[in-house]
């Protein structure tokens, strides 16, 4: 299959509409990462998402909508906190797990009684969903286990020959996936951290917020149990005594004959001036935006990554989650 990359245009949306109608998949930009979309009502189409990505069959997909009123076509919104979340945070980088109504295909939700719903704030994403005329289920548009794609080029790297169309909306602004939440017993449970942080919910909703949900009364995001976001080369994440530990590890790896690279903040760049390094950003918001893109770049030129965990900013949990998974638990 030839993979076309088209900039957003009336023609591109028309091509996308035809592909979705023919039960095919289309990659599209969102404010978080690129998605691999298919008609949420078609088992046949949704199965192709799992095939093309190599995704585990028990990991449900997020359903994307263009308008708030469309959510209630597939899900029940009964709780006041759920209503407030939709009102305040959508469109935006959040997916709310709601009770499912009949109609959605089983493959999208892996037979669960719930469905994760999301309205992207990215205009191209919403125009795409509007033009295809059905809710679109979409995971991130990477091969399973690889870093999520934040540019059309990253999608092409993983999906060339596997899908017919990538809509190129430029770089994603946020760079890591949406915050996944579930409301239960009057509390907000964070199933996957993202741009909307626990503190944001505490400040704006005045309810108890539960983080790091492992297992309790609420369903944990099935996807969180799999290894994820891994570059092709070994990676370490340094959380404690960062300057000293990074320098020591780097020197040791050089002695071992490795070709390491340091990912660091703007502030600490001066300490690594004579070593291979890439600046992720001034704070964890910028670092999150650049992380996946940089992982895909440095794996081509080096054989080991040493990443500094950047504390400052209000995306700490999101960055920690993605970096620690990308490092497969190699945390120092
Ligand atoms: O920002 C995003 O969320 C991106 C863009 C494309 O929208 N999408 C994305 O999808 O990250 P994916 O498939 O890579 O991650 C979906 C996560 C998984 O961890 C999955 O287990 C969880 O959401 N999830 C989906 N449906 C769920 C449900 N009913 N209950 C609990 N977790 C659910
Ligand atoms: Mg993903």
Coordinates of C-alpha atoms and ligand atoms in Angstrom, one line a residue:
X1 CA 0.0 0.0 0.0
X2 CA 1.3 3.5 -0.9
X3 CA 1.3 5.9 2.1
X4 CA 0.3 9.5 1.1
X5 CA 1.0 12.5 3.3
X6 CA -1.4 15.4 2.7
X7 CA -1.6 18.8 4.4
X8 CA -5.0 19.6 5.7
X9 CA -7.3 20.7 2.9
X10 CA -10.8 20.0 1.5
X11 CA -9.2 17.5 -0.8
X12 CA -7.4 15.7 2.1
X13 CA -10.6 15.5 4.2
X14 CA -12.4 14.1 1.2
X15 CA -9.8 11.4 0.7
X16 CA -9.9 10.7 4.5
X17 CA -13.7 10.4 4.4
X18 CA -13.6 7.9 1.6
X19 CA -11.0 5.8 3.3
X20 CA -12.9 5.7 6.6
X21 CA -16.1 4.9 4.7
X22 CA -14.3 1.9 3.1
X23 CA -13.3 0.7 6.6
X24 CA -9.7 1.8 6.3
X25 CA -7.5 3.6 8.8
X26 CA -6.2 7.2 8.6
X27 CA -3.5 8.9 10.7
X28 CA -4.3 12.4 11.9
X29 CA -2.8 15.1 14.2
X30 CA -4.1 16.0 17.7
X31 CA -2.7 18.4 20.3
X32 CA -1.1 15.5 22.2
X33 CA 0.2 12.9 19.6
X34 CA -0.8 11.7 16.2
X35 CA -3.7 9.2 16.2
X36 CA -4.5 6.2 13.9
X37 CA -8.2 6.5 13.3
X38 CA -11.0 4.2 12.2
X39 CA -14.9 4.2 12.3
X40 CA -15.8 3.4 15.9
X41 CA -18.9 1.6 14.7
X42 CA -17.1 -0.9 12.4
X43 CA -15.5 -4.0 13.9
X44 CA -13.8 -4.6 10.5
X45 CA -12.2 -1.2 10.4
X46 CA -11.1 -1.2 14.1
X47 CA -9.5 -4.6 13.7
X48 CA -7.2 -3.1 11.2
X49 CA -5.9 -0.6 13.8
X50 CA -4.8 -3.5 16.0
X51 CA -3.2 -5.3 13.0
X52 CA -1.3 -2.3 11.6
X53 CA 0.0 -1.3 15.0
X54 CA 0.7 -4.8 16.4
X55 CA -1.4 -3.8 19.4
X56 CA -2.4 -6.2 22.2
X57 CA -6.0 -7.4 21.8
X58 CA -7.0 -6.5 25.4
X59 CA -6.0 -2.8 25.2
X60 CA -9.1 -0.7 24.5
X61 CA -9.1 2.4 22.3
X62 CA -10.1 6.0 23.0
X63 CA -13.2 7.2 20.9
X64 CA -12.7 10.7 19.5
X65 CA -15.5 13.2 18.9
X66 CA -15.7 16.6 17.3
X67 CA -18.6 17.9 19.5
X68 CA -19.7 17.4 23.1
X69 CA -23.2 16.4 22.2
X70 CA -21.9 13.4 20.2
X71 CA -20.5 11.8 23.4
X72 CA -23.9 10.9 24.7
X73 CA -24.6 8.9 21.5
X74 CA -22.2 6.2 22.8
X75 CA -21.8 6.8 26.5
X76 CA -23.8 7.8 29.6
X77 CA -22.9 11.0 31.3
X78 CA -24.8 10.9 34.6
X79 CA -22.4 12.1 37.3
X80 CA -22.0 15.8 38.1
X81 CA -18.2 15.6 38.2
X82 CA -18.3 14.0 34.7
X83 CA -20.4 16.8 33.5
X84 CA -18.1 19.4 35.0
X85 CA -15.0 17.7 33.4
X86 CA -16.6 17.8 30.0
X87 CA -17.6 21.4 30.5
X88 CA -14.2 22.6 31.7
X89 CA -11.7 20.4 30.0
X90 CA -13.1 19.5 26.6
X91 CA -12.0 20.1 23.9
X92 CA -8.6 19.4 25.3
X93 CA -6.0 16.7 26.3
X94 CA -8.2 14.6 28.4
X95 CA -10.0 11.2 27.9
X96 CA -12.9 10.5 30.3
X97 CA -13.8 6.8 30.9
X98 CA -17.7 6.6 30.9
X99 CA -20.3 3.9 31.0
X100 CA -20.9 2.6 27.5
X101 CA -24.1 2.6 25.6
X102 CA -24.9 -0.2 23.1
X103 CA -23.8 0.4 19.5
X104 CA -20.0 0.9 19.6
X105 CA -18.2 -2.1 18.2
X106 CA -16.8 -4.6 20.7
X107 CA -13.3 -4.5 19.2
X108 CA -12.9 -0.8 20.1
X109 CA -13.6 -1.3 23.8
X110 CA -12.3 -4.9 24.1
X111 CA -15.7 -5.9 25.5
X112 CA -15.5 -3.6 28.5
X113 CA -18.7 -1.9 29.8
X114 CA -16.9 1.5 29.6
X115 CA -15.5 3.7 26.9
X116 CA -12.8 6.4 27.0
X117 CA -14.1 9.6 25.3
X118 CA -12.0 12.5 24.0
X119 CA -12.5 15.7 22.1
X120 CA -9.2 17.0 20.8
X121 CA -8.6 20.7 20.8
X122 CA -6.6 20.5 17.6
X123 CA -8.6 22.0 14.8
X124 CA -7.3 19.6 12.1
X125 CA -8.4 16.7 14.3
X126 CA -11.9 18.0 14.7
X127 CA -12.2 18.9 11.0
X128 CA -11.2 15.3 10.2
X129 CA -13.7 13.8 12.6
X130 CA -16.4 16.2 11.4
X131 CA -15.8 15.3 7.8
X132 CA -15.8 11.5 8.3
X133 CA -19.2 11.9 10.1
X134 CA -18.7 9.1 12.7
X135 CA -16.9 8.9 16.0
X136 CA -13.3 7.9 15.4
X137 CA -11.5 5.4 17.6
X138 CA -7.8 6.0 17.6
X139 CA -4.7 4.9 19.5
X140 CA -1.4 6.7 19.1
X141 CA -0.2 6.2 15.5
X142 CA 3.1 4.3 16.4
X143 CA 4.0 0.7 16.1
X144 CA 3.1 -0.9 19.5
X145 CA 5.8 -0.3 22.2
X146 CA 7.5 2.5 20.2
X147 CA 7.6 6.2 21.2
X148 CA 4.3 7.9 20.2
X149 CA 4.6 10.0 17.0
X150 CA 4.4 13.8 17.3
X151 CA 5.1 14.7 13.7
X152 CA 3.8 13.3 10.3
X153 CA 7.4 12.1 9.6
X154 CA 7.4 10.0 12.8
X155 CA 4.1 8.4 11.7
X156 CA 5.6 7.7 8.3
X157 CA 8.6 6.0 9.9
X158 CA 6.3 3.4 11.6
X159 CA 3.4 3.2 9.2
X160 CA 4.9 3.5 5.7
X161 CA 3.2 0.9 3.5
X162 CA 0.7 0.0 6.2
X163 CA -1.8 2.8 5.8
X164 CA -3.0 4.9 2.9
X165 CA -3.1 8.4 4.4
X166 CA -1.4 10.6 7.0
X167 CA -2.9 14.1 7.4
X168 CA 0.1 16.3 8.2
X169 CA -0.9 19.0 10.7
X170 CA 2.6 19.8 11.8
X171 CA 4.2 19.2 15.3
X172 CA 1.9 18.3 18.2
X173 CA 1.9 21.0 20.9
X174 CA 1.7 18.8 24.0
X175 CA 3.8 15.8 22.9
X176 CA 2.5 13.2 25.4
X177 CA -0.9 11.5 25.3
X178 CA -4.1 12.7 27.1
X179 CA -4.7 12.4 30.8
X180 CA -7.1 9.4 31.2
X181 CA -9.6 9.8 34.1
X182 CA -12.5 7.9 35.6
X183 CA -15.0 9.3 38.1
X184 CA -16.1 7.0 40.9
X185 CA -17.4 7.5 44.5
X186 CA -17.2 11.3 44.0
X187 CA -13.5 11.1 43.3
X188 CA -11.4 11.6 40.1
X189 CA -9.1 8.7 39.5
X190 CA -6.1 9.4 37.2
X191 CA -5.5 6.2 35.1
X192 CA -2.8 7.8 33.0
X193 CA -1.1 11.1 33.8
X194 CA -0.9 13.9 31.1
X195 CA -1.1 17.7 30.6
X196 CA -4.1 18.0 33.0
X197 CA -2.4 17.2 36.3
X198 CA -3.7 16.0 39.6
X199 CA -3.2 19.5 41.1
X200 CA -5.2 21.0 38.3
X201 CA -8.2 18.8 39.1
X202 CA -7.8 19.5 42.9
X203 CA -7.8 23.2 42.4
X204 CA -10.6 23.4 39.8
X205 CA -13.0 20.7 41.0
X206 CA -12.6 20.7 44.7
X207 CA -12.8 16.9 44.9
X208 CA -10.5 14.1 46.0
X209 CA -8.0 13.1 43.3
X210 CA -6.5 9.6 43.3
X211 CA -3.2 9.2 41.5
X212 CA -1.1 6.1 40.5
X213 CA -4.2 3.9 40.4
X214 CA -3.0 0.3 40.4
X215 CA -6.0 -1.7 41.4
X216 CA -9.0 -0.7 43.4
X217 CA -12.7 -0.3 42.7
X218 CA -12.1 1.4 39.4
X219 CA -10.7 -0.2 36.3
X220 CA -7.1 0.5 35.7
X221 CA -6.2 1.5 32.1
X222 CA -5.4 -1.9 30.5
X223 CA -2.6 -0.3 28.4
X224 CA -0.6 0.8 31.4
X225 CA 0.6 -2.8 32.1
X226 CA 2.5 -3.1 28.8
X227 CA 6.0 -1.8 28.1
X228 CA 5.8 1.4 26.1
X229 CA 7.5 4.3 24.4
X230 CA 10.8 2.4 24.0
X231 CA 13.6 3.8 21.8
X232 CA 15.6 1.2 20.0
X233 CA 18.7 1.8 22.2
X234 CA 19.2 1.4 26.0
X235 CA 18.0 4.2 28.1
X236 CA 18.6 5.4 31.7
X237 CA 16.5 8.0 33.5
X238 CA 18.3 10.0 36.3
X239 CA 16.1 11.3 39.0
X240 CA 18.5 11.8 42.0
X241 CA 21.7 13.8 42.3
X242 CA 21.2 14.4 38.6
X243 CA 24.4 16.2 37.7
X244 CA 26.8 13.9 39.5
X245 CA 25.0 10.7 38.5
X246 CA 24.7 11.7 34.8
X247 CA 28.4 12.7 34.6
X248 CA 29.5 9.5 36.3
X249 CA 27.3 7.2 34.2
X250 CA 28.4 9.0 31.0
X251 CA 32.1 8.6 31.8
X252 CA 31.6 4.9 32.7
X253 CA 29.8 4.2 29.5
X254 CA 32.5 5.9 27.5
X255 CA 35.1 3.7 29.2
X256 CA 32.9 0.7 28.2
X257 CA 33.2 1.9 24.5
X258 CA 29.7 3.2 24.2
X259 CA 28.5 6.3 22.4
X260 CA 26.1 7.8 24.9
X261 CA 23.9 11.0 24.7
X262 CA 22.5 13.1 27.5
X263 CA 19.0 14.5 27.4
X264 CA 18.9 17.5 29.7
X265 CA 17.2 20.8 30.7
X266 CA 18.3 24.2 29.4
X267 CA 19.6 25.0 32.9
X268 CA 21.9 22.0 33.2
X269 CA 23.2 22.1 29.7
X270 CA 26.3 24.1 30.8
X271 CA 27.4 21.1 33.0
X272 CA 27.4 18.8 30.0
X273 CA 28.9 21.2 27.4
X274 CA 31.8 18.9 26.5
X275 CA 29.6 15.8 26.3
X276 CA 27.1 14.6 23.6
X277 CA 23.8 16.2 24.7
X278 CA 20.4 17.4 23.5
X279 CA 18.3 20.0 25.3
X280 CA 14.8 18.8 26.0
X281 CA 13.6 22.2 27.2
X282 CA 13.5 24.7 30.0
X283 CA 10.9 22.9 32.0
X284 CA 8.9 19.6 32.0
X285 CA 6.2 21.1 29.8
X286 CA 8.7 21.7 27.0
X287 CA 10.5 18.5 27.8
X288 CA 7.2 16.5 27.3
X289 CA 6.6 18.2 24.0
X290 CA 10.1 17.2 22.7
X291 CA 10.7 13.8 24.4
X292 CA 9.2 11.3 21.9
X293 CA 10.6 13.3 18.9
X294 CA 14.1 13.4 20.4
X295 CA 14.0 9.7 21.4
X296 CA 13.3 8.9 17.7
X297 CA 16.2 11.2 16.6
X298 CA 18.9 10.1 19.0
X299 CA 18.4 6.4 18.5
X300 CA 19.7 6.9 15.0
X301 CA 23.1 8.4 16.1
X302 CA 23.9 7.0 19.5
X303 CA 23.7 3.7 21.3
X304 CA 22.7 4.8 24.8
X305 CA 20.5 7.5 26.3
X306 CA 21.0 9.1 29.7
X307 CA 17.9 11.4 30.4
X308 CA 17.7 13.9 33.2
X309 CA 14.3 14.0 34.8
X310 CA 13.2 17.7 34.8
X311 CA 11.3 18.6 38.0
X312 CA 10.2 22.2 37.4
X313 CA 6.8 22.9 35.8
X314 CA 3.4 21.4 36.2
X315 CA 3.7 18.3 34.1
X316 CA 5.9 16.3 36.5
X317 CA 3.7 13.2 36.6
X318 CA 3.2 13.0 32.9
X319 CA 6.9 13.4 32.1
X320 CA 7.9 11.0 34.9
X321 CA 5.5 8.3 33.6
X322 CA 6.7 8.5 29.9
X323 CA 10.4 8.8 30.7
X324 CA 10.4 5.9 33.2
X325 CA 8.5 3.6 30.8
X326 CA 10.8 4.6 27.9
X327 CA 13.7 3.6 30.2
X328 CA 12.1 0.2 30.9
X329 CA 12.5 1.0 34.7
X330 CA 16.3 1.8 34.5
X331 CA 15.9 4.6 37.0
X332 CA 18.8 6.1 39.0
Ligands
LIG1 O1 -3.8 11.7 23.5 C1 -4.2 10.6 23.4 O2 -5.0 10.0 24.2 C2 -3.9 9.8 22.1 C3 -4.5 10.6 20.9 C4 -4.4 9.9 19.6 O3 -5.8 10.9 21.2 N1 -4.4 8.5 22.1 C5 -3.8 7.5 22.8 O4 -4.4 6.3 22.7 O5 -2.9 7.7 23.6 P1 -3.7 4.9 23.2 O6 -4.5 3.8 22.6 O7 -2.2 5.0 22.8 O8 -3.9 4.9 24.7 C6 -5.2 4.7 25.3 C7 -5.1 4.5 26.8 C8 -4.6 3.1 27.0 O9 -3.8 3.1 28.2 C9 -5.9 2.3 27.3 O10 -5.7 1.2 28.1 C10 -6.8 3.4 28.0 O11 -6.4 4.6 27.3 N2 -8.2 3.1 27.9 C11 -9.0 3.1 26.8 N3 -10.2 2.7 27.0 C12 -10.3 2.5 28.4 C13 -11.3 2.1 29.3 N4 -12.6 1.9 28.9 N5 -11.0 2.0 30.6 C14 -9.8 2.3 31.0 N6 -8.7 2.6 30.2 C15 -9.0 2.8 28.9
LIG2 MG1 -0.2 4.6 22.7

